[in-house]
Amino acid sequence: MSAAPLTLRILERVREIPAATWDALLGEDSSPFMEHRWLDALEATGCVGGDTGWVPAHLSMWEGEQLVAVAPSYAKGNSEGEFVFDWSWADFAMRAGVRYYPKLVVAVPFTPATGDRVLVAPGEDRIAVTRRLASAAREWCTRAGASGVHVLFPREAEARAWEAAGYARRDGFQFHWHREGAASFDDYLARFNSKQRNQIKREVRGVESSGIVVETLPPEGHTHAVARRMHELYASTIDKHGVWGRLYLSERFFETLVERFRDRLAWVVARDEASGRIVAGAFNVLGGGRLYGRYWGTRTDVPFLHFAVCYYAGIAHCVERGIDVFEPGAGGEHKRPRGFVPTLTHSAHWLADARLRAALGPWLERERARVQAIVESGGDE
């Protein structure tokens, strides 16, 4: 890394950096959610900013007018939409007389997908730059009067770089699917015993026999009409389970994606065979050699439809396209029996108040041990 002095700038919009300049810092395996067009679409359609609780405050480091590193970051007045839960921390802070909000979150909003959280210019020492950005973020947070900095779903190496800069590392886990060389859906089924294989086949046949056809759309199949229907299905899930979520994403965001992000989309739709109407769907995204599942919704009650749309269609797509990993998102009680395995996720946290930091350390150590035990057991607690 250059020994020249670096300057930290806080950006209110992704567009303050040209798309080509931002994306030049992406790697081949970078998450698609870190692309300029995804993050800009969130801002341009009002999904972040305003009264959403996610106020853009992007961290960027510069050597003169040369961009060295950038990290999508947001000032938060709550802990909604983060998927690394710190409600108990906020409660503890309140009881200790410490103001917990606002805080700074380095993350892709509403997206529990692991990836680089700090994009670093080619030729720079990634770990060294990340550590310098981590230190600068901590100093800026103190000056701005925020309670701390929280980095959500970085890769392990990056999490440890933040840790080396004085942050506390937190571990969690998700259930991910790995292709393991499977070249067909039958190859995937072969990893199960006879009882498990027959159960999966019954689930697939059950959906087919109900007159539902499930497919992953080709790029040209992602149209404005489909986008509006997919948003309706997404909203229906929020309506049903509102206590667990909030309607952050607008219909215009979905339409913007089919205009600007279509090459990354792999939406799954379930159609009623008789009418051709889409009755269920899953919002999947491709990039960095992985398939990511984000949202799902349905307007019909068909047994096993959730598994067919959210799991089996994605697995079949990975097999057909030679994609090695499928990350279907948070949660997991139904995933393990269908071949998804517990996989470590990470976050990094710095709290300005010394009392909170002191209390957090032992708690995180115990939590890391519990998570490691679950991962090593394959999800059997």
Short mmCIF file of C-alpha atoms in Angstrom, two decimals:
data_model
loop_
_atom_site.label_atom_id
_atom_site.label_comp_id
_atom_site.label_asym_id
_atom_site.label_seq_id
_atom_site.Cartn_x
_atom_site.Cartn_y
_atom_site.Cartn_z
CA MET A 1 0.00 0.00 0.00
CA SER A 2 1.20 3.47 -0.80
CA ALA A 3 2.71 5.39 2.10
CA ALA A 4 0.99 8.56 0.87
CA PRO A 5 -1.63 10.04 3.23
CA LEU A 6 -5.18 8.84 2.71
CA THR A 7 -8.33 10.89 3.19
CA LEU A 8 -11.63 9.54 4.48
CA ARG A 9 -14.71 10.93 2.75
CA ILE A 10 -18.29 10.17 3.75
CA LEU A 11 -20.55 10.01 0.69
CA GLU A 12 -24.29 10.65 0.73
CA ARG A 13 -24.92 8.89 -2.58
CA VAL A 14 -23.32 6.01 -4.43
CA ARG A 15 -23.49 8.21 -7.52
CA GLU A 16 -20.83 10.49 -6.06
CA ILE A 17 -18.49 7.84 -7.47
CA PRO A 18 -18.89 6.99 -11.19
CA ALA A 19 -20.11 3.45 -11.79
CA ALA A 20 -16.99 2.50 -13.75
CA THR A 21 -14.73 3.75 -10.94
CA TRP A 22 -16.70 1.87 -8.27
CA ASP A 23 -16.97 -1.37 -10.21
CA ALA A 24 -13.25 -1.34 -11.08
CA LEU A 25 -12.70 -2.30 -7.42
CA LEU A 26 -14.84 -5.45 -7.71
CA GLY A 27 -13.23 -8.88 -7.96
CA GLU A 28 -14.35 -11.87 -10.01
CA ASP A 29 -15.97 -13.43 -6.95
CA SER A 30 -17.51 -10.24 -5.59
CA SER A 31 -21.14 -10.35 -4.55
CA PRO A 32 -23.51 -8.90 -7.16
CA PHE A 33 -25.07 -6.86 -4.37
CA MET A 34 -21.86 -4.83 -4.13
CA GLU A 35 -22.18 -3.62 -7.71
CA HIS A 36 -22.77 0.09 -8.23
CA ARG A 37 -26.02 -0.47 -10.14
CA TRP A 38 -27.60 -2.53 -7.31
CA LEU A 39 -26.69 -0.07 -4.56
CA ASP A 40 -27.62 2.92 -6.72
CA ALA A 41 -30.99 1.35 -7.56
CA LEU A 42 -31.78 1.14 -3.85
CA GLU A 43 -31.09 4.85 -3.49
CA ALA A 44 -32.71 5.99 -6.74
CA THR A 45 -36.00 4.24 -5.96
CA GLY A 46 -36.20 5.39 -2.34
CA CYS A 47 -35.65 1.99 -0.73
CA VAL A 48 -32.94 3.58 1.42
CA GLY A 49 -32.64 7.16 2.60
CA GLY A 50 -35.44 9.36 3.83
CA ASP A 51 -37.40 7.75 6.65
CA THR A 52 -36.41 4.17 5.81
CA GLY A 53 -33.95 3.98 8.70
CA TRP A 54 -31.04 3.47 6.28
CA VAL A 55 -29.32 6.82 5.65
CA PRO A 56 -26.41 6.48 3.19
CA ALA A 57 -23.05 7.44 4.72
CA HIS A 58 -20.64 5.51 2.50
CA LEU A 59 -17.04 5.22 3.69
CA SER A 60 -14.45 5.98 1.03
CA MET A 61 -10.67 6.44 1.17
CA TRP A 62 -8.77 8.52 -1.33
CA GLU A 63 -5.17 9.22 -2.25
CA GLY A 64 -5.61 12.65 -3.72
CA GLU A 65 -8.36 12.14 -6.27
CA GLN A 66 -7.62 8.44 -6.65
CA LEU A 67 -10.16 6.08 -5.05
CA VAL A 68 -8.37 3.51 -2.90
CA ALA A 69 -11.30 1.85 -1.09
CA VAL A 70 -15.03 2.17 -0.62
CA ALA A 71 -17.56 0.47 1.66
CA PRO A 72 -21.35 0.87 1.44
CA SER A 73 -22.35 2.23 4.85
CA TYR A 74 -25.46 3.61 6.48
CA ALA A 75 -26.39 5.56 9.57
CA LYS A 76 -29.08 3.59 11.39
CA GLY A 77 -31.63 4.69 13.95
CA ASN A 78 -32.81 1.12 14.57
CA SER A 79 -31.66 -2.46 13.98
CA GLU A 80 -34.22 -3.45 11.35
CA GLY A 81 -33.30 -5.20 8.13
CA GLU A 82 -29.81 -6.23 9.22
CA PHE A 83 -30.03 -10.01 9.91
CA VAL A 84 -27.26 -9.79 12.52
CA PHE A 85 -29.39 -9.26 15.56
CA ASP A 86 -28.26 -6.82 18.24
CA TRP A 87 -31.58 -5.95 19.87
CA SER A 88 -30.32 -7.35 23.18
CA TRP A 89 -27.24 -5.13 22.91
CA ALA A 90 -29.43 -2.07 22.42
CA ASP A 91 -31.54 -3.08 25.42
CA PHE A 92 -28.44 -3.57 27.57
CA ALA A 93 -27.11 -0.18 26.48
CA MET A 94 -30.40 1.50 27.39
CA ARG A 95 -30.35 -0.08 30.85
CA ALA A 96 -26.75 1.10 31.26
CA GLY A 97 -27.74 4.64 30.31
CA VAL A 98 -25.89 4.54 26.98
CA ARG A 99 -27.51 5.81 23.78
CA TYR A 100 -27.27 2.98 21.22
CA TYR A 101 -28.66 4.80 18.20
CA PRO A 102 -27.55 6.17 15.83
CA LYS A 103 -24.98 3.62 14.80
CA LEU A 104 -23.01 3.10 11.59
CA VAL A 105 -23.61 -0.11 9.64
CA VAL A 106 -21.28 -1.30 6.87
CA ALA A 107 -23.51 -3.61 4.86
CA VAL A 108 -25.73 -4.16 1.87
CA PRO A 109 -29.19 -3.20 3.10
CA PHE A 110 -31.62 -6.04 3.84
CA THR A 111 -29.18 -8.58 2.36
CA PRO A 112 -27.67 -11.35 4.53
CA ALA A 113 -25.22 -12.45 1.82
CA THR A 114 -21.51 -12.83 2.54
CA GLY A 115 -19.06 -10.83 0.41
CA ASP A 116 -16.42 -8.14 0.43
CA ARG A 117 -17.64 -5.21 2.46
CA VAL A 118 -14.61 -3.09 1.62
CA LEU A 119 -13.80 -2.83 -2.07
CA VAL A 120 -10.10 -2.14 -2.58
CA ALA A 121 -8.32 -0.81 -5.66
CA PRO A 122 -6.25 -3.36 -7.63
CA GLY A 123 -2.63 -3.45 -6.53
CA GLU A 124 -3.33 -2.32 -2.98
CA ASP A 125 -2.82 -4.53 0.05
CA ARG A 126 -6.42 -5.51 0.80
CA ILE A 127 -5.87 -6.37 4.46
CA ALA A 128 -3.81 -3.26 5.18
CA VAL A 129 -6.32 -0.96 3.46
CA THR A 130 -9.22 -2.59 5.30
CA ARG A 131 -7.50 -2.09 8.63
CA ARG A 132 -6.87 1.57 7.86
CA LEU A 133 -10.48 2.08 6.81
CA ALA A 134 -11.63 0.31 9.98
CA SER A 135 -9.58 2.67 12.14
CA ALA A 136 -10.79 5.72 10.23
CA ALA A 137 -14.41 4.57 10.56
CA ARG A 138 -13.99 4.21 14.32
CA GLU A 139 -12.55 7.72 14.64
CA TRP A 140 -15.27 9.25 12.45
CA CYS A 141 -17.96 7.42 14.39
CA THR A 142 -16.68 8.94 17.64
CA ARG A 143 -16.66 12.45 16.16
CA ALA A 144 -20.15 12.00 14.71
CA GLY A 145 -21.61 10.88 18.04
CA ALA A 146 -22.64 7.41 16.86
CA SER A 147 -22.50 4.51 19.30
CA GLY A 148 -20.43 2.20 17.15
CA VAL A 149 -19.61 0.59 13.81
CA HIS A 150 -21.11 -2.75 12.71
CA VAL A 151 -19.81 -4.65 9.67
CA LEU A 152 -22.29 -7.26 8.48
CA PHE A 153 -21.49 -10.43 6.49
CA PRO A 154 -17.88 -9.79 5.44
CA ARG A 155 -15.73 -12.70 4.31
CA GLU A 156 -13.69 -14.30 7.10
CA ALA A 157 -10.37 -12.74 6.05
CA GLU A 158 -11.95 -9.29 6.05
CA ALA A 159 -13.69 -9.92 9.37
CA ARG A 160 -10.30 -10.72 10.88
CA ALA A 161 -8.83 -7.53 9.39
CA TRP A 162 -11.51 -5.51 11.15
CA GLU A 163 -10.80 -7.56 14.28
CA ALA A 164 -7.12 -6.67 14.05
CA ALA A 165 -8.18 -3.00 13.97
CA GLY A 166 -9.91 -3.35 17.34
CA TYR A 167 -13.33 -4.68 16.41
CA ALA A 168 -15.02 -7.68 18.04
CA ARG A 169 -15.70 -10.56 15.65
CA ARG A 170 -19.06 -12.26 15.77
CA ASP A 171 -19.88 -15.60 14.12
CA GLY A 172 -23.21 -16.90 12.91
CA PHE A 173 -24.28 -19.51 10.40
CA GLN A 174 -26.56 -20.04 7.42
CA PHE A 175 -27.48 -23.12 5.44
CA HIS A 176 -25.81 -23.23 2.01
CA TRP A 177 -25.96 -25.81 -0.77
CA HIS A 178 -22.80 -27.04 -2.53
CA ARG A 179 -22.89 -28.70 -5.93
CA GLU A 180 -20.00 -31.08 -5.15
CA GLY A 181 -19.64 -32.00 -8.81
CA ALA A 182 -23.30 -32.88 -9.39
CA ALA A 183 -24.06 -32.80 -13.13
CA SER A 184 -27.77 -33.63 -12.88
CA PHE A 185 -30.64 -33.47 -10.42
CA ASP A 186 -30.28 -37.24 -10.02
CA ASP A 187 -26.66 -36.68 -8.94
CA TYR A 188 -27.97 -34.31 -6.28
CA LEU A 189 -30.50 -36.90 -5.13
CA ALA A 190 -27.80 -39.56 -4.93
CA ARG A 191 -26.31 -37.96 -1.82
CA PHE A 192 -29.40 -38.94 0.19
CA ASN A 193 -30.56 -42.29 1.49
CA SER A 194 -33.55 -43.99 -0.16
CA LYS A 195 -36.12 -42.55 2.25
CA GLN A 196 -34.87 -39.00 1.79
CA ARG A 197 -34.71 -39.34 -2.01
CA ASN A 198 -38.27 -40.60 -2.17
CA GLN A 199 -39.48 -37.77 0.03
CA ILE A 200 -37.91 -35.14 -2.25
CA LYS A 201 -39.36 -36.86 -5.33
CA ARG A 202 -42.80 -36.88 -3.70
CA GLU A 203 -42.54 -33.18 -2.99
CA VAL A 204 -41.59 -32.38 -6.58
CA ARG A 205 -44.34 -34.64 -8.00
CA GLY A 206 -46.88 -33.18 -5.60
CA VAL A 207 -46.36 -29.69 -7.00
CA GLU A 208 -46.42 -30.94 -10.60
CA SER A 209 -49.64 -32.93 -10.04
CA SER A 210 -51.36 -29.81 -8.69
CA GLY A 211 -51.08 -28.17 -12.11
CA ILE A 212 -48.18 -25.89 -11.18
CA VAL A 213 -45.21 -25.43 -13.53
CA VAL A 214 -42.00 -24.10 -11.94
CA GLU A 215 -39.22 -22.51 -14.01
CA THR A 216 -36.22 -20.22 -13.68
CA LEU A 217 -36.68 -17.35 -16.09
CA PRO A 218 -34.12 -16.66 -18.84
CA PRO A 219 -32.79 -13.07 -18.97
CA GLU A 220 -35.40 -11.99 -21.51
CA GLY A 221 -38.18 -13.37 -19.31
CA HIS A 222 -37.59 -10.67 -16.70
CA THR A 223 -40.09 -8.08 -17.90
CA HIS A 224 -41.84 -5.13 -16.26
CA ALA A 225 -45.03 -7.19 -15.96
CA VAL A 226 -43.16 -10.00 -14.21
CA ALA A 227 -41.41 -7.44 -11.98
CA ARG A 228 -44.74 -6.03 -10.84
CA ARG A 229 -46.06 -9.51 -10.09
CA MET A 230 -42.89 -10.47 -8.23
CA HIS A 231 -43.17 -7.33 -6.13
CA GLU A 232 -46.78 -8.22 -5.32
CA LEU A 233 -45.67 -11.66 -4.17
CA TYR A 234 -42.83 -10.16 -2.10
CA ALA A 235 -45.29 -7.75 -0.49
CA SER A 236 -47.68 -10.60 0.29
CA THR A 237 -44.99 -12.33 2.35
CA ILE A 238 -44.31 -9.12 4.28
CA ASP A 239 -48.06 -8.75 4.90
CA LYS A 240 -48.28 -12.31 6.24
CA HIS A 241 -45.21 -12.08 8.43
CA GLY A 242 -44.94 -8.35 9.07
CA VAL A 243 -43.58 -8.85 12.55
CA TRP A 244 -40.42 -10.27 10.94
CA GLY A 245 -39.96 -7.76 8.16
CA ARG A 246 -40.75 -4.43 6.58
CA LEU A 247 -41.74 -3.50 3.05
CA TYR A 248 -38.45 -1.84 2.13
CA LEU A 249 -38.39 -2.64 -1.59
CA SER A 250 -40.67 -0.74 -3.91
CA GLU A 251 -42.32 -1.85 -7.13
CA ARG A 252 -40.14 0.69 -8.94
CA PHE A 253 -37.03 -1.03 -7.55
CA PHE A 254 -38.14 -4.34 -9.07
CA GLU A 255 -38.81 -2.61 -12.40
CA THR A 256 -35.42 -0.87 -12.25
CA LEU A 257 -33.70 -4.22 -11.80
CA VAL A 258 -35.19 -5.64 -15.01
CA GLU A 259 -33.96 -2.51 -16.78
CA ARG A 260 -30.45 -2.36 -15.32
CA PHE A 261 -29.67 -5.68 -13.64
CA ARG A 262 -31.38 -8.26 -15.84
CA ASP A 263 -28.18 -10.20 -16.58
CA ARG A 264 -27.89 -10.98 -12.85
CA LEU A 265 -31.49 -12.04 -12.28
CA ALA A 266 -32.61 -15.68 -12.08
CA TRP A 267 -36.14 -15.28 -10.78
CA VAL A 268 -38.12 -18.47 -10.27
CA VAL A 269 -41.81 -18.39 -11.16
CA ALA A 270 -44.54 -20.93 -10.52
CA ARG A 271 -47.41 -20.69 -12.99
CA ASP A 272 -50.85 -22.18 -12.93
CA GLU A 273 -50.70 -24.46 -15.97
CA ALA A 274 -54.30 -23.78 -16.98
CA SER A 275 -54.26 -19.98 -16.83
CA GLY A 276 -50.53 -19.25 -17.18
CA ARG A 277 -50.76 -16.86 -14.23
CA ILE A 278 -47.80 -16.58 -11.88
CA VAL A 279 -48.97 -17.80 -8.48
CA ALA A 280 -45.62 -17.92 -6.64
CA GLY A 281 -42.07 -16.80 -7.15
CA ALA A 282 -38.57 -16.57 -5.69
CA PHE A 283 -36.19 -13.65 -6.15
CA ASN A 284 -32.81 -15.20 -7.06
CA VAL A 285 -29.67 -13.36 -8.14
CA LEU A 286 -26.53 -14.70 -9.87
CA GLY A 287 -22.99 -13.44 -9.42
CA GLY A 288 -19.50 -14.28 -8.22
CA GLY A 289 -20.02 -17.94 -9.08
CA ARG A 290 -22.98 -18.24 -6.69
CA LEU A 291 -26.75 -18.20 -6.72
CA TYR A 292 -28.40 -16.09 -4.03
CA GLY A 293 -31.99 -16.51 -2.89
CA ARG A 294 -33.57 -13.40 -1.38
CA TYR A 295 -37.37 -13.28 -1.31
CA TRP A 296 -40.34 -15.47 -2.03
CA GLY A 297 -44.10 -15.14 -2.09
CA THR A 298 -47.21 -17.08 -3.04
CA ARG A 299 -50.88 -16.48 -3.72
CA THR A 300 -51.87 -20.13 -3.55
CA ASP A 301 -51.78 -22.88 -0.96
CA VAL A 302 -50.11 -25.92 -2.52
CA PRO A 303 -48.22 -28.44 -0.36
CA PHE A 304 -44.43 -28.35 -0.87
CA LEU A 305 -44.60 -25.35 -3.24
CA HIS A 306 -42.19 -23.39 -1.06
CA PHE A 307 -39.59 -26.17 -1.33
CA ALA A 308 -40.05 -26.48 -5.09
CA VAL A 309 -39.74 -22.75 -5.75
CA CYS A 310 -37.14 -21.75 -3.18
CA TYR A 311 -34.90 -24.84 -3.04
CA TYR A 312 -35.32 -27.39 -5.82
CA ALA A 313 -35.56 -24.87 -8.67
CA GLY A 314 -32.40 -23.14 -7.45
CA ILE A 315 -30.56 -26.42 -7.07
CA ALA A 316 -31.60 -27.49 -10.57
CA HIS A 317 -30.42 -24.14 -11.96
CA CYS A 318 -27.04 -24.52 -10.24
CA VAL A 319 -26.63 -28.03 -11.63
CA GLU A 320 -27.56 -26.91 -15.16
CA ARG A 321 -25.27 -23.86 -15.07
CA GLY A 322 -22.36 -25.42 -13.16
CA ILE A 323 -22.79 -23.03 -10.23
CA ASP A 324 -21.05 -24.40 -7.17
CA VAL A 325 -22.84 -22.66 -4.27
CA PHE A 326 -26.44 -21.70 -3.59
CA GLU A 327 -27.07 -19.33 -0.68
CA PRO A 328 -30.83 -19.26 -0.10
CA GLY A 329 -30.74 -16.62 2.64
CA ALA A 330 -31.39 -16.54 6.36
CA GLY A 331 -33.33 -19.15 8.30
CA GLY A 332 -32.91 -22.85 7.97
CA GLU A 333 -35.19 -25.35 9.63
CA HIS A 334 -36.33 -26.82 6.29
CA LYS A 335 -33.00 -26.61 4.47
CA ARG A 336 -30.81 -29.20 6.15
CA PRO A 337 -32.96 -32.25 5.18
CA ARG A 338 -32.71 -31.06 1.57
CA GLY A 339 -28.93 -31.00 1.41
CA PHE A 340 -28.05 -27.54 2.71
CA VAL A 341 -25.24 -27.48 5.25
CA PRO A 342 -24.48 -25.01 8.06
CA THR A 343 -21.84 -22.51 6.95
CA LEU A 344 -20.14 -19.88 9.09
CA THR A 345 -21.00 -16.21 8.59
CA HIS A 346 -19.22 -13.28 10.20
CA SER A 347 -19.64 -9.74 11.40
CA ALA A 348 -17.39 -7.23 13.17
CA HIS A 349 -18.40 -4.68 15.80
CA TRP A 350 -16.87 -1.74 17.61
CA LEU A 351 -18.75 0.05 20.38
CA ALA A 352 -17.61 3.46 21.55
CA ASP A 353 -18.60 2.90 25.19
CA ALA A 354 -15.93 0.98 27.09
CA ARG A 355 -18.50 -0.66 29.40
CA LEU A 356 -20.39 -2.11 26.45
CA ARG A 357 -17.15 -3.36 24.89
CA ALA A 358 -16.13 -5.05 28.12
CA ALA A 359 -19.48 -6.82 28.45
CA LEU A 360 -19.57 -7.82 24.78
CA GLY A 361 -16.27 -9.73 24.70
CA PRO A 362 -17.14 -12.74 26.91
CA TRP A 363 -20.65 -12.95 25.44
CA LEU A 364 -19.28 -13.16 21.89
CA GLU A 365 -16.73 -15.77 22.91
CA ARG A 366 -19.48 -18.03 24.26
CA GLU A 367 -21.64 -17.43 21.18
CA ARG A 368 -18.77 -18.28 18.82
CA ALA A 369 -18.26 -21.57 20.64
CA ARG A 370 -21.96 -22.45 20.33
CA VAL A 371 -22.01 -21.58 16.62
CA GLN A 372 -18.85 -23.59 15.94
CA ALA A 373 -20.39 -26.61 17.64
CA ILE A 374 -23.51 -26.36 15.50
CA VAL A 375 -21.51 -26.07 12.28
CA GLU A 376 -19.26 -29.00 13.18
CA SER A 377 -22.30 -31.14 14.01
CA GLY A 378 -23.91 -30.42 10.66
CA GLY A 379 -26.76 -28.51 12.26
CA ASP A 380 -27.70 -31.07 14.91
CA GLU A 381 -27.82 -29.01 18.11
#
